[in-house]
Amino acid sequence: MILTDDLGRGERLIRNLGGGPSLVLHDLYGDAEPPTGAALVISDVSALTSDAVLRLRRALAATRDKTTPFLALIHGNLGRGEIQATALGATRILPASAATALLVKAVAGLSTTGRRPDDPTDLWRCAEEARCAFTAIFRGDAAPSAAIVDAGTTIVNRAIRESKVRDWLDVVAGFDDVTHRHCLAVAGLAAAFAQSLGLNEADAHHLTKGALLHDIGKSRIPLAILNKPAPLTPEERVEMDRHPSIGHGMLIGGGYDAGTLAVVRSHHEFLDGSGYPDGLRAAEISDLVRLITICDIFAALIEARPYKAPKPVREAYAILEKMGPKLDADLVRAFRQVAFACEQPSLRASA
């Protein structure tokens, strides 16, 4: 059952899902009563006004019971829409702009019972949802809304709780955009690091949120530099190295806490003062920044780039150890468990 306020858009949605007689379209503003007994309900409403929410609530009460999956497609502000859809009892929430393949996967996942939490399809769906949220975060024309960032953070933390960090890295490695891949990889590593350290839910959320946002300044770096399939020239490197300051400037005044702002500005700082943009030293660098700096460096080392092959996990971790006074040695040792969990199973078995 598809509940919509635009029959033309609803028909396109049916075609995207492969059509078929099992898909029923219901006009939310029509006179007909919605059919009962739907196996799956999808809402596709352009604006969740108070009237639309009231109509949706009535339609949902008629067409679904407590066990019926409900997929809400959100137009416009994802954060606000997620809150409204959650209040309506949505089982799953996606941006309406989600690619057709993502929508088909989401519907397939909701229509199938008995999945394990670590089912690869579920992990793929979480990664795609995180990428949709990250796309909204990384628009570059304005500071991202806190609600969208929180939604993306929640998705990443849930995925890492219910699967393995190795599997998360495998999924996001398939994404086309280099920056998307990197930031989602760093976020997954941060979530796994938080879990390994035994951080509470609030602190884990804070850490993963900082990881998602750490490279937000790159949204304003020219694409010719950002996506260059070769090492940067010295001039291009100077431009690229502006991204922490740019990101910090983007978020000031946007309601972000001081810790998150510090992560965005200072994730390339080193304890010995050799980092940038401010040459901070030791106590001037918070634990939150230190944690994300380790995840950031490790992710960059194990990622494939057009101009370099990925380093093996243990070689990448050895590089972290050799960075000595630049990084927090205690946190590097604590990260070992997370790093080695990123190895392929065959490597772990032979260790």
JSON list of N, CA, C and O in Angstrom, two decimals, residues 48 54 69 73 89 91 95 102 110 117 154 165 176 181 196-197 203 222 236 239 247 266 283 287 289 306 308 318:
[
{"chain": "A", "resi": 48, "resn": "LEU", "atom": "N", "xyz": [4.81, 17.24, 5.22]},
{"chain": "A", "resi": 48, "resn": "LEU", "atom": "CA", "xyz": [4.12, 16.68, 6.39]},
{"chain": "A", "resi": 48, "resn": "LEU", "atom": "C", "xyz": [3.53, 17.81, 7.23]},
{"chain": "A", "resi": 48, "resn": "LEU", "atom": "O", "xyz": [3.96, 18.09, 8.36]},
{"chain": "A", "resi": 54, "resn": "LEU", "atom": "N", "xyz": [-2.34, 14.25, 10.08]},
{"chain": "A", "resi": 54, "resn": "LEU", "atom": "CA", "xyz": [-3.62, 13.74, 10.56]},
{"chain": "A", "resi": 54, "resn": "LEU", "atom": "C", "xyz": [-4.21, 12.73, 9.59]},
{"chain": "A", "resi": 54, "resn": "LEU", "atom": "O", "xyz": [-4.67, 11.66, 10.00]},
{"chain": "A", "resi": 69, "resn": "PRO", "atom": "N", "xyz": [5.06, -3.57, 8.51]},
{"chain": "A", "resi": 69, "resn": "PRO", "atom": "CA", "xyz": [6.16, -2.62, 8.28]},
{"chain": "A", "resi": 69, "resn": "PRO", "atom": "C", "xyz": [5.65, -1.34, 7.62]},
{"chain": "A", "resi": 69, "resn": "PRO", "atom": "O", "xyz": [4.75, -1.38, 6.78]},
{"chain": "A", "resi": 73, "resn": "LEU", "atom": "N", "xyz": [8.88, 7.86, 3.28]},
{"chain": "A", "resi": 73, "resn": "LEU", "atom": "CA", "xyz": [9.78, 8.61, 2.41]},
{"chain": "A", "resi": 73, "resn": "LEU", "atom": "C", "xyz": [9.66, 10.09, 2.75]},
{"chain": "A", "resi": 73, "resn": "LEU", "atom": "O", "xyz": [8.54, 10.63, 2.79]},
{"chain": "A", "resi": 89, "resn": "GLY", "atom": "N", "xyz": [5.06, 6.10, 13.77]},
{"chain": "A", "resi": 89, "resn": "GLY", "atom": "CA", "xyz": [5.33, 4.67, 13.92]},
{"chain": "A", "resi": 89, "resn": "GLY", "atom": "C", "xyz": [6.10, 4.04, 12.77]},
{"chain": "A", "resi": 89, "resn": "GLY", "atom": "O", "xyz": [6.00, 2.83, 12.53]},
{"chain": "A", "resi": 91, "resn": "THR", "atom": "N", "xyz": [8.67, 2.19, 10.55]},
{"chain": "A", "resi": 91, "resn": "THR", "atom": "CA", "xyz": [9.66, 1.14, 10.77]},
{"chain": "A", "resi": 91, "resn": "THR", "atom": "C", "xyz": [11.00, 1.52, 10.16]},
{"chain": "A", "resi": 91, "resn": "THR", "atom": "O", "xyz": [12.05, 1.20, 10.69]},
{"chain": "A", "resi": 95, "resn": "PRO", "atom": "N", "xyz": [15.20, 9.25, 2.68]},
{"chain": "A", "resi": 95, "resn": "PRO", "atom": "CA", "xyz": [14.95, 10.46, 1.89]},
{"chain": "A", "resi": 95, "resn": "PRO", "atom": "C", "xyz": [14.20, 10.08, 0.62]},
{"chain": "A", "resi": 95, "resn": "PRO", "atom": "O", "xyz": [14.49, 9.04, 0.01]},
{"chain": "A", "resi": 102, "resn": "LEU", "atom": "N", "xyz": [18.22, 1.67, -3.86]},
{"chain": "A", "resi": 102, "resn": "LEU", "atom": "CA", "xyz": [18.12, 1.75, -2.41]},
{"chain": "A", "resi": 102, "resn": "LEU", "atom": "C", "xyz": [16.68, 1.51, -1.97]},
{"chain": "A", "resi": 102, "resn": "LEU", "atom": "O", "xyz": [16.42, 0.78, -1.02]},
{"chain": "A", "resi": 110, "resn": "LEU", "atom": "N", "xyz": [12.13, -4.83, 4.38]},
{"chain": "A", "resi": 110, "resn": "LEU", "atom": "CA", "xyz": [10.96, -4.73, 5.25]},
{"chain": "A", "resi": 110, "resn": "LEU", "atom": "C", "xyz": [9.95, -5.82, 4.97]},
{"chain": "A", "resi": 110, "resn": "LEU", "atom": "O", "xyz": [9.17, -6.20, 5.83]},
{"chain": "A", "resi": 117, "resn": "PRO", "atom": "N", "xyz": [20.24, -9.58, 12.73]},
{"chain": "A", "resi": 117, "resn": "PRO", "atom": "CA", "xyz": [20.72, -8.20, 12.78]},
{"chain": "A", "resi": 117, "resn": "PRO", "atom": "C", "xyz": [21.93, -7.96, 11.90]},
{"chain": "A", "resi": 117, "resn": "PRO", "atom": "O", "xyz": [22.14, -6.86, 11.42]},
{"chain": "A", "resi": 154, "resn": "THR", "atom": "N", "xyz": [23.29, 8.22, 14.25]},
{"chain": "A", "resi": 154, "resn": "THR", "atom": "CA", "xyz": [22.53, 7.10, 14.81]},
{"chain": "A", "resi": 154, "resn": "THR", "atom": "C", "xyz": [22.59, 5.88, 13.90]},
{"chain": "A", "resi": 154, "resn": "THR", "atom": "O", "xyz": [22.75, 4.75, 14.36]},
{"chain": "A", "resi": 165, "resn": "VAL", "atom": "N", "xyz": [32.96, -4.07, 12.10]},
{"chain": "A", "resi": 165, "resn": "VAL", "atom": "CA", "xyz": [33.54, -2.90, 11.46]},
{"chain": "A", "resi": 165, "resn": "VAL", "atom": "C", "xyz": [34.15, -3.29, 10.11]},
{"chain": "A", "resi": 165, "resn": "VAL", "atom": "O", "xyz": [34.11, -2.52, 9.15]},
{"chain": "A", "resi": 176, "resn": "ASP", "atom": "N", "xyz": [31.11, 5.48, -4.74]},
{"chain": "A", "resi": 176, "resn": "ASP", "atom": "CA", "xyz": [31.89, 6.13, -5.79]},
{"chain": "A", "resi": 176, "resn": "ASP", "atom": "C", "xyz": [32.70, 7.33, -5.28]},
{"chain": "A", "resi": 176, "resn": "ASP", "atom": "O", "xyz": [33.85, 7.51, -5.65]},
{"chain": "A", "resi": 181, "resn": "ARG", "atom": "N", "xyz": [33.26, 7.93, 0.95]},
{"chain": "A", "resi": 181, "resn": "ARG", "atom": "CA", "xyz": [33.88, 6.70, 1.43]},
{"chain": "A", "resi": 181, "resn": "ARG", "atom": "C", "xyz": [34.70, 6.97, 2.68]},
{"chain": "A", "resi": 181, "resn": "ARG", "atom": "O", "xyz": [34.60, 6.25, 3.67]},
{"chain": "A", "resi": 196, "resn": "SER", "atom": "N", "xyz": [34.69, -0.21, 21.71]},
{"chain": "A", "resi": 196, "resn": "SER", "atom": "CA", "xyz": [35.84, -0.88, 22.31]},
{"chain": "A", "resi": 196, "resn": "SER", "atom": "C", "xyz": [36.23, -0.23, 23.64]},
{"chain": "A", "resi": 196, "resn": "SER", "atom": "O", "xyz": [36.64, -0.91, 24.58]},
{"chain": "A", "resi": 197, "resn": "LEU", "atom": "N", "xyz": [36.11, 1.10, 23.70]},
{"chain": "A", "resi": 197, "resn": "LEU", "atom": "CA", "xyz": [36.47, 1.83, 24.92]},
{"chain": "A", "resi": 197, "resn": "LEU", "atom": "C", "xyz": [35.38, 1.78, 25.99]},
{"chain": "A", "resi": 197, "resn": "LEU", "atom": "O", "xyz": [35.59, 2.23, 27.11]},
{"chain": "A", "resi": 203, "resn": "ASP", "atom": "N", "xyz": [28.28, 9.58, 24.75]},
{"chain": "A", "resi": 203, "resn": "ASP", "atom": "CA", "xyz": [29.66, 9.86, 24.34]},
{"chain": "A", "resi": 203, "resn": "ASP", "atom": "C", "xyz": [29.98, 9.20, 23.00]},
{"chain": "A", "resi": 203, "resn": "ASP", "atom": "O", "xyz": [30.71, 9.76, 22.17]},
{"chain": "A", "resi": 222, "resn": "PRO", "atom": "N", "xyz": [37.62, 23.02, -4.29]},
{"chain": "A", "resi": 222, "resn": "PRO", "atom": "CA", "xyz": [37.31, 22.73, -5.70]},
{"chain": "A", "resi": 222, "resn": "PRO", "atom": "C", "xyz": [37.39, 21.24, -6.01]},
{"chain": "A", "resi": 222, "resn": "PRO", "atom": "O", "xyz": [38.31, 20.55, -5.57]},
{"chain": "A", "resi": 236, "resn": "GLU", "atom": "N", "xyz": [48.22, 22.94, -4.69]},
{"chain": "A", "resi": 236, "resn": "GLU", "atom": "CA", "xyz": [46.94, 22.28, -4.42]},
{"chain": "A", "resi": 236, "resn": "GLU", "atom": "C", "xyz": [46.88, 21.80, -2.96]},
{"chain": "A", "resi": 236, "resn": "GLU", "atom": "O", "xyz": [45.82, 21.85, -2.34]},
{"chain": "A", "resi": 239, "resn": "GLU", "atom": "N", "xyz": [45.79, 24.59, -0.74]},
{"chain": "A", "resi": 239, "resn": "GLU", "atom": "CA", "xyz": [44.34, 24.79, -0.83]},
{"chain": "A", "resi": 239, "resn": "GLU", "atom": "C", "xyz": [43.60, 23.70, -0.05]},
{"chain": "A", "resi": 239, "resn": "GLU", "atom": "O", "xyz": [42.66, 23.98, 0.69]},
{"chain": "A", "resi": 247, "resn": "GLY", "atom": "N", "xyz": [35.78, 24.36, 7.38]},
{"chain": "A", "resi": 247, "resn": "GLY", "atom": "CA", "xyz": [34.71, 23.62, 8.05]},
{"chain": "A", "resi": 247, "resn": "GLY", "atom": "C", "xyz": [34.33, 24.24, 9.37]},
{"chain": "A", "resi": 247, "resn": "GLY", "atom": "O", "xyz": [33.14, 24.34, 9.71]},
{"chain": "A", "resi": 266, "resn": "SER", "atom": "N", "xyz": [40.59, 20.84, 14.26]},
{"chain": "A", "resi": 266, "resn": "SER", "atom": "CA", "xyz": [41.89, 20.40, 14.80]},
{"chain": "A", "resi": 266, "resn": "SER", "atom": "C", "xyz": [42.23, 18.93, 14.52]},
{"chain": "A", "resi": 266, "resn": "SER", "atom": "O", "xyz": [43.20, 18.43, 15.09]},
{"chain": "A", "resi": 283, "resn": "ALA", "atom": "N", "xyz": [48.35, 19.33, 25.62]},
{"chain": "A", "resi": 283, "resn": "ALA", "atom": "CA", "xyz": [47.11, 19.57, 26.35]},
{"chain": "A", "resi": 283, "resn": "ALA", "atom": "C", "xyz": [46.13, 20.46, 25.60]},
{"chain": "A", "resi": 283, "resn": "ALA", "atom": "O", "xyz": [44.95, 20.53, 25.95]},
{"chain": "A", "resi": 287, "resn": "ASP", "atom": "N", "xyz": [40.81, 15.02, 24.06]},
{"chain": "A", "resi": 287, "resn": "ASP", "atom": "CA", "xyz": [40.75, 13.58, 23.83]},
{"chain": "A", "resi": 287, "resn": "ASP", "atom": "C", "xyz": [39.87, 13.24, 22.64]},
{"chain": "A", "resi": 287, "resn": "ASP", "atom": "O", "xyz": [40.17, 12.32, 21.87]},
{"chain": "A", "resi": 289, "resn": "VAL", "atom": "N", "xyz": [39.36, 14.97, 19.90]},
{"chain": "A", "resi": 289, "resn": "VAL", "atom": "CA", "xyz": [40.14, 15.21, 18.68]},
{"chain": "A", "resi": 289, "resn": "VAL", "atom": "C", "xyz": [41.18, 14.11, 18.50]},
{"chain": "A", "resi": 289, "resn": "VAL", "atom": "O", "xyz": [41.38, 13.60, 17.39]},
{"chain": "A", "resi": 306, "resn": "PRO", "atom": "N", "xyz": [42.99, 6.39, -6.32]},
{"chain": "A", "resi": 306, "resn": "PRO", "atom": "CA", "xyz": [43.45, 6.20, -7.70]},
{"chain": "A", "resi": 306, "resn": "PRO", "atom": "C", "xyz": [44.98, 6.20, -7.83]},
{"chain": "A", "resi": 306, "resn": "PRO", "atom": "O", "xyz": [45.53, 5.59, -8.73]},
{"chain": "A", "resi": 308, "resn": "LYS", "atom": "N", "xyz": [47.14, 5.35, -5.21]},
{"chain": "A", "resi": 308, "resn": "LYS", "atom": "CA", "xyz": [47.84, 4.49, -4.25]},
{"chain": "A", "resi": 308, "resn": "LYS", "atom": "C", "xyz": [47.01, 3.26, -3.91]},
{"chain": "A", "resi": 308, "resn": "LYS", "atom": "O", "xyz": [45.78, 3.29, -3.94]},
{"chain": "A", "resi": 318, "resn": "ALA", "atom": "N", "xyz": [51.06, -0.24, 12.24]},
{"chain": "A", "resi": 318, "resn": "ALA", "atom": "CA", "xyz": [52.47, -0.03, 12.58]},
{"chain": "A", "resi": 318, "resn": "ALA", "atom": "C", "xyz": [52.89, 1.42, 12.29]},
{"chain": "A", "resi": 318, "resn": "ALA", "atom": "O", "xyz": [53.70, 2.00, 13.02]}
]
